[in-house]
Amino acid sequence: MSAISLPKLPAIASSAIAMEVFNGLTERPKTLSPWLFYDQAGSRLFEAITELPEYYVTRTERQILAKHAAEIIAAAAGGCDLSITELGAGTATKTGLLLNAAVAQQGSVTYYPIDVSETALEDARTRLESEMPEVTVEPIVADYTEGMRQNNAAGAGRRLVLYIGSSIGNFSPADALDVLRGVRAQLSPGDSLLLGTDMVKDTRMLLAAYDDAAGVTARFNMNMLVRINRELDASFNPHLFRHQARWNEQHSRIEMHLESLLAQKVTVRALDLQVRFSLGETIHTENSYKFTDQRAVALLTRAGFKLQQQWSDPNKWFTVYLAAAN
Ligand code: AVJ
């Protein structure tokens, strides 16, 4: 061992949030990853977003699932008994519709929600098991890849994997393909995937959904700075940043940014880091990709799935795809 003593950073400096913030804020352009949104306050703000008049996403998908749940479950089961696995289940509010349909069809069902948040999974388990005694909830606390591996090992019979809520929209096309290929690798022929994607639509409507009049999405975005202040002892003044939603036509995505309202310096004490912002410089905090039918089907096909059936709302704002593992 060398006797040279290095300047010591707190243990927090090697945590996931520390690495994300260090890498993102020393990069150009500056970025922070969307998983940082979801601390306790951020998860509550997201729940509030899903009820905003401008945020059509959640309620449109729920309408589709409410209308077609029985058909979806019947097509996925193909006469067999089905278990249901969900990626990034969170509090699993829309899933009840599908679980209900499965119970109606086969009497009982086992539900494997996969999420990194143990508390979200416990909430989901408590709520679902009290509302629907015919549902057995087997939570898997893990990321998607590890969670699918554990689900596979559990020998869950014929499986329907839910990847709904347009969560796939946070990934670049290349990363989305990797994610779906990873899911496919853990499935057997006969298993299927239910994928929910938000579709390209009128730009003003998209922008309003990510920049609502009540300012909830702005607070959701800004909460990232509040979280970094608290967890990494940083000096962000949220009043010196502005929420921004942009439509990036070339990449077919909504982008969320935090724009610096002046030239300023911010310190992140736990990382011993000073960050300079110029006037108008932004931190890019989220991509939300919007799909065409052609792109969604191409993604599923390239990931090793065969499209079985699809359902949309009358306006074609949102689509739910059922695809079988080849
Ligand atoms: C949870 C990724 C589906 O992209 O619409 C909502 C997150 N961000 N408003 C989305 C979000 C701002 C949401 N997803």
Coordinates of C-alpha atoms and ligand atoms in Angstrom, one line a residue:
M1 CA 0.0 0.0 0.0
S2 CA 1.2 3.5 -0.8
A3 CA 1.6 6.0 1.9
I4 CA 0.2 8.9 -0.2
S5 CA -3.1 10.0 1.2
L6 CA -5.7 11.0 -1.4
P7 CA -8.3 13.7 -0.6
K8 CA -11.2 11.8 0.9
L9 CA -14.7 12.1 -0.5
P10 CA -17.7 10.9 1.5
A11 CA -18.8 7.3 1.0
I12 CA -21.8 8.6 -0.9
A13 CA -19.5 9.6 -3.8
S14 CA -19.5 6.0 -5.1
S15 CA -23.3 5.6 -5.0
A16 CA -25.4 5.3 -8.2
I17 CA -26.8 8.9 -7.8
A18 CA -23.2 10.2 -7.3
M19 CA -21.9 8.6 -10.4
E20 CA -24.9 9.6 -12.5
V21 CA -24.6 13.3 -11.3
F22 CA -20.9 13.4 -11.7
N23 CA -20.9 11.9 -15.2
G24 CA -24.0 13.9 -16.4
L25 CA -22.9 17.3 -15.2
T26 CA -19.3 17.0 -16.4
E27 CA -20.5 15.9 -19.9
R28 CA -21.3 18.3 -22.7
P29 CA -24.2 18.8 -23.3
K30 CA -25.1 18.3 -19.7
T31 CA -27.5 15.4 -19.0
L32 CA -29.2 13.8 -16.0
S33 CA -31.0 10.4 -16.3
P34 CA -34.8 10.2 -15.8
W35 CA -34.5 7.5 -13.1
L36 CA -33.4 10.5 -10.9
F37 CA -36.9 11.8 -11.0
Y38 CA -38.4 9.1 -8.9
D39 CA -37.6 9.8 -5.2
Q40 CA -40.7 9.9 -3.0
A41 CA -41.7 13.5 -3.9
G42 CA -41.0 12.8 -7.6
S43 CA -43.1 9.6 -7.6
R44 CA -46.0 11.6 -6.1
L45 CA -45.5 14.3 -8.7
F46 CA -45.6 11.7 -11.5
E47 CA -48.9 10.3 -10.1
A48 CA -50.2 13.9 -10.2
I49 CA -49.1 14.2 -13.9
T50 CA -51.1 11.1 -14.8
E51 CA -54.2 12.9 -13.7
L52 CA -53.6 16.2 -15.6
P53 CA -56.0 17.2 -18.3
E54 CA -53.1 17.7 -20.8
Y55 CA -51.5 14.4 -20.0
Y56 CA -53.6 12.1 -22.1
V57 CA -51.1 9.2 -22.0
T58 CA -52.2 7.3 -18.8
R59 CA -55.9 7.7 -19.3
T60 CA -55.9 6.8 -23.0
E61 CA -53.9 3.6 -22.3
R62 CA -56.3 2.8 -19.4
Q63 CA -59.3 3.2 -21.7
I64 CA -57.7 0.8 -24.2
L65 CA -57.0 -1.8 -21.5
A66 CA -60.5 -1.4 -19.9
K67 CA -62.1 -2.0 -23.3
H68 CA -60.0 -5.0 -24.5
A69 CA -58.6 -6.7 -21.3
A70 CA -60.6 -9.9 -21.9
E71 CA -59.5 -10.1 -25.5
I72 CA -55.9 -9.4 -24.6
I73 CA -55.8 -12.1 -21.9
A74 CA -57.6 -14.7 -24.2
A75 CA -55.2 -14.1 -27.0
A76 CA -52.1 -14.3 -24.7
A77 CA -53.3 -17.4 -23.0
G78 CA -54.3 -19.3 -26.2
G79 CA -56.1 -21.9 -24.0
C80 CA -53.3 -22.3 -21.5
D81 CA -53.0 -21.0 -17.9
L82 CA -51.2 -17.7 -17.8
S83 CA -49.0 -15.9 -15.3
I84 CA -48.5 -12.2 -15.6
T85 CA -45.1 -10.4 -15.2
E86 CA -44.7 -6.7 -15.3
L87 CA -41.6 -4.6 -16.0
G88 CA -41.2 -1.5 -14.0
A89 CA -44.5 -2.1 -12.2
G90 CA -44.4 0.9 -9.8
T91 CA -47.7 1.0 -8.1
A92 CA -49.3 -1.1 -10.8
T93 CA -52.6 0.8 -11.1
K94 CA -53.5 -0.1 -14.7
T95 CA -52.6 -3.7 -14.2
G96 CA -55.7 -4.5 -12.1
L97 CA -57.7 -4.4 -15.3
L98 CA -55.7 -7.3 -16.9
L99 CA -55.4 -9.2 -13.6
N100 CA -59.2 -9.1 -13.3
A101 CA -59.7 -10.4 -16.8
A102 CA -57.2 -13.2 -16.1
V103 CA -59.1 -14.1 -12.9
A104 CA -62.4 -14.1 -14.8
Q105 CA -60.9 -16.5 -17.4
Q106 CA -58.9 -18.9 -15.3
G107 CA -60.1 -18.5 -11.7
S108 CA -56.8 -17.3 -10.3
V109 CA -53.5 -15.8 -11.5
T110 CA -49.9 -15.3 -10.2
Y111 CA -48.6 -11.8 -10.8
Y112 CA -44.8 -11.1 -10.8
P113 CA -44.2 -7.3 -10.6
I114 CA -40.5 -6.4 -11.3
D115 CA -39.3 -3.1 -9.9
V116 CA -36.3 -1.6 -8.3
S117 CA -38.5 0.1 -5.6
E118 CA -39.3 -2.4 -2.8
T119 CA -41.8 0.0 -1.2
A120 CA -43.7 0.5 -4.5
L121 CA -43.9 -3.3 -4.8
E122 CA -45.1 -3.8 -1.2
D123 CA -47.8 -1.1 -1.7
A124 CA -48.9 -2.9 -4.9
R125 CA -48.9 -6.3 -3.2
T126 CA -51.0 -5.1 -0.2
R127 CA -53.5 -3.3 -2.4
L128 CA -53.9 -6.0 -5.1
E129 CA -54.2 -8.9 -2.6
S130 CA -56.8 -7.1 -0.6
E131 CA -58.8 -6.1 -3.6
M132 CA -58.4 -9.4 -5.5
P133 CA -57.9 -12.4 -3.3
E134 CA -57.6 -14.6 -6.4
V135 CA -54.4 -12.9 -7.3
T136 CA -51.1 -14.1 -5.8
V137 CA -48.5 -11.4 -5.9
E138 CA -44.8 -12.4 -6.1
P139 CA -42.8 -9.2 -6.1
I140 CA -39.3 -9.3 -7.7
V141 CA -37.0 -6.5 -6.5
A142 CA -34.6 -6.1 -9.3
D143 CA -33.8 -4.3 -12.6
Y144 CA -35.6 -5.7 -15.7
T145 CA -32.7 -8.0 -16.8
E146 CA -32.1 -9.6 -13.5
G147 CA -35.9 -9.6 -12.7
M148 CA -36.7 -11.5 -15.9
R149 CA -34.0 -14.0 -15.1
Q150 CA -35.5 -14.7 -11.6
N151 CA -39.0 -14.9 -13.2
N152 CA -37.7 -17.4 -15.7
A153 CA -36.1 -19.5 -12.9
A154 CA -39.4 -19.4 -10.9
G155 CA -40.9 -21.6 -13.7
A156 CA -44.0 -19.3 -14.1
G157 CA -45.6 -21.4 -16.9
R158 CA -47.0 -19.6 -20.0
R159 CA -46.2 -16.0 -19.4
L160 CA -47.5 -12.6 -20.5
V161 CA -45.0 -9.8 -19.9
L162 CA -46.4 -6.3 -19.5
Y163 CA -44.3 -3.4 -20.6
I164 CA -47.0 -0.7 -20.5
G165 CA -47.2 3.0 -19.8
S166 CA -44.9 3.9 -22.7
S167 CA -41.9 3.3 -20.4
I168 CA -40.1 2.0 -23.5
G169 CA -40.2 5.7 -24.7
N170 CA -37.4 6.7 -22.3
F171 CA -34.9 4.6 -24.3
S172 CA -33.1 5.5 -27.6
P173 CA -34.1 3.1 -30.5
A174 CA -30.8 1.1 -29.9
D175 CA -31.3 0.8 -26.2
A176 CA -35.0 -0.1 -26.6
L177 CA -34.0 -2.9 -29.0
D178 CA -31.5 -4.2 -26.4
V179 CA -34.2 -4.1 -23.6
L180 CA -36.7 -6.0 -25.7
R181 CA -34.1 -8.5 -26.9
G182 CA -33.1 -9.0 -23.2
V183 CA -36.8 -9.8 -22.4
R184 CA -37.1 -12.1 -25.4
A185 CA -34.0 -14.0 -24.3
Q186 CA -35.8 -15.1 -21.1
L187 CA -39.1 -16.1 -22.8
S188 CA -40.1 -19.4 -24.5
P189 CA -42.2 -19.8 -27.6
G190 CA -45.8 -19.3 -26.7
D191 CA -45.0 -16.6 -24.1
S192 CA -45.9 -13.0 -25.1
L193 CA -45.2 -9.4 -24.5
L194 CA -47.8 -6.6 -24.2
L195 CA -46.1 -3.3 -25.2
G196 CA -47.7 0.1 -24.8
T197 CA -46.4 3.0 -26.9
D198 CA -47.3 6.6 -27.2
M199 CA -47.8 7.7 -30.8
V200 CA -46.6 10.7 -32.8
K201 CA -49.4 13.3 -32.9
D202 CA -50.1 17.0 -33.1
T203 CA -47.0 18.9 -31.8
R204 CA -49.0 21.4 -29.7
M205 CA -50.8 18.5 -28.0
L206 CA -47.5 16.8 -27.2
L207 CA -45.9 19.9 -25.9
A208 CA -48.9 20.7 -23.7
A209 CA -48.7 17.2 -22.2
Y210 CA -45.1 17.9 -21.1
D211 CA -45.6 21.5 -20.1
D212 CA -49.0 21.7 -18.4
A213 CA -50.7 24.9 -17.3
A214 CA -50.7 24.0 -13.6
G215 CA -46.9 23.6 -13.7
V216 CA -46.8 20.0 -12.3
T217 CA -44.4 18.7 -14.9
A218 CA -42.2 21.8 -14.3
R219 CA -42.1 20.8 -10.6
F220 CA -41.4 17.2 -11.5
N221 CA -38.5 18.2 -13.7
M222 CA -37.2 20.7 -11.1
N223 CA -37.4 18.1 -8.3
M224 CA -34.3 16.5 -9.7
L225 CA -32.3 19.6 -8.6
V226 CA -34.0 19.5 -5.2
R227 CA -33.1 15.9 -4.8
I228 CA -29.5 16.5 -5.7
N229 CA -29.3 19.3 -3.2
R230 CA -30.6 17.0 -0.5
E231 CA -28.7 13.8 -1.3
L232 CA -25.4 15.3 -2.6
D233 CA -25.3 18.5 -0.6
A234 CA -25.5 20.6 -3.8
S235 CA -26.3 24.3 -4.1
F236 CA -28.9 24.4 -7.0
N237 CA -31.3 27.3 -6.7
P238 CA -34.4 26.0 -8.6
H239 CA -35.6 29.6 -9.1
L240 CA -32.5 30.1 -11.4
F241 CA -33.6 27.3 -13.8
R242 CA -36.6 27.0 -16.0
H243 CA -38.5 23.9 -17.2
Q244 CA -38.5 23.4 -20.9
A245 CA -40.2 20.8 -23.1
R246 CA -39.1 20.6 -26.8
W247 CA -40.3 18.5 -29.7
N248 CA -37.3 17.0 -31.5
E249 CA -38.7 16.1 -34.9
Q250 CA -35.6 14.4 -36.2
H251 CA -35.5 11.9 -33.4
S252 CA -39.3 11.8 -32.9
R253 CA -39.1 12.6 -29.2
I254 CA -40.2 15.0 -26.6
E255 CA -37.2 16.3 -24.7
M256 CA -37.3 17.8 -21.2
H257 CA -34.6 20.2 -20.2
L258 CA -33.7 22.5 -17.3
E259 CA -32.5 25.8 -18.6
S260 CA -30.1 28.1 -16.7
L261 CA -31.6 31.6 -16.5
L262 CA -28.2 33.2 -16.0
A263 CA -24.5 32.4 -16.0
Q264 CA -23.9 30.7 -12.6
K265 CA -21.8 28.3 -10.7
V266 CA -23.2 25.4 -8.7
T267 CA -21.3 23.3 -6.2
V268 CA -22.0 19.6 -5.5
R269 CA -20.2 19.3 -2.1
A270 CA -20.4 15.5 -1.8
L271 CA -18.6 15.2 -5.1
D272 CA -16.2 18.1 -4.5
L273 CA -17.5 19.3 -7.9
Q274 CA -18.1 22.8 -9.2
V275 CA -20.3 23.1 -12.3
R276 CA -20.5 26.2 -14.5
F277 CA -23.6 27.1 -16.4
S278 CA -23.8 29.8 -19.1
L279 CA -26.9 31.8 -19.8
G280 CA -29.4 29.5 -21.6
E281 CA -27.4 26.4 -21.1
T282 CA -29.6 23.3 -20.4
I283 CA -29.4 20.0 -18.5
H284 CA -31.2 17.4 -20.7
T285 CA -33.2 15.3 -18.2
E286 CA -35.5 13.1 -20.3
N287 CA -36.4 11.8 -23.7
S288 CA -39.9 10.5 -24.4
Y289 CA -39.9 8.8 -27.8
K290 CA -43.1 8.9 -29.8
F291 CA -43.8 6.0 -32.2
T292 CA -45.4 5.4 -35.6
D293 CA -47.0 2.0 -36.1
Q294 CA -44.3 1.1 -38.5
R295 CA -41.5 1.8 -36.0
A296 CA -43.1 0.0 -33.1
V297 CA -43.7 -3.1 -35.2
A298 CA -40.2 -3.0 -36.6
L299 CA -38.8 -2.8 -33.0
L300 CA -40.8 -5.8 -31.9
T301 CA -39.9 -7.8 -35.0
R302 CA -36.2 -7.0 -34.7
A303 CA -36.3 -8.0 -31.0
G304 CA -37.6 -11.5 -31.9
F305 CA -41.3 -11.1 -31.5
K306 CA -44.2 -11.7 -33.9
L307 CA -47.0 -9.2 -33.8
Q308 CA -50.3 -11.0 -32.9
Q309 CA -52.8 -8.2 -32.4
Q310 CA -52.9 -4.5 -31.6
W311 CA -55.4 -2.1 -30.0
S312 CA -55.7 1.8 -30.2
D313 CA -58.0 4.5 -29.0
P314 CA -60.3 6.0 -31.7
N315 CA -57.8 9.0 -32.0
K316 CA -54.8 6.7 -32.4
W317 CA -53.0 8.6 -29.7
F318 CA -51.7 5.4 -28.0
T319 CA -51.3 1.8 -29.1
V320 CA -51.0 -1.5 -27.2
Y321 CA -49.3 -4.4 -29.0
L322 CA -49.5 -8.1 -28.2
A323 CA -46.5 -9.9 -29.6
A324 CA -45.5 -13.5 -29.3
A325 CA -42.0 -14.9 -28.7
N326 CA -41.0 -16.7 -31.8
Ligands
AVJ1 C1 -43.1 7.4 -17.4 C2 -41.6 7.7 -19.2 C3 -43.9 7.2 -19.7 O1 -42.5 9.9 -20.9 O2 -44.6 10.4 -20.6 C4 -44.3 12.3 -17.9 C5 -42.6 10.3 -17.9 N1 -42.2 12.8 -18.0 N2 -44.1 13.6 -17.9 C6 -43.5 10.0 -20.2 C7 -43.0 11.7 -17.9 C8 -42.9 13.9 -18.0 C9 -43.4 9.4 -18.8 N3 -43.0 8.0 -18.8

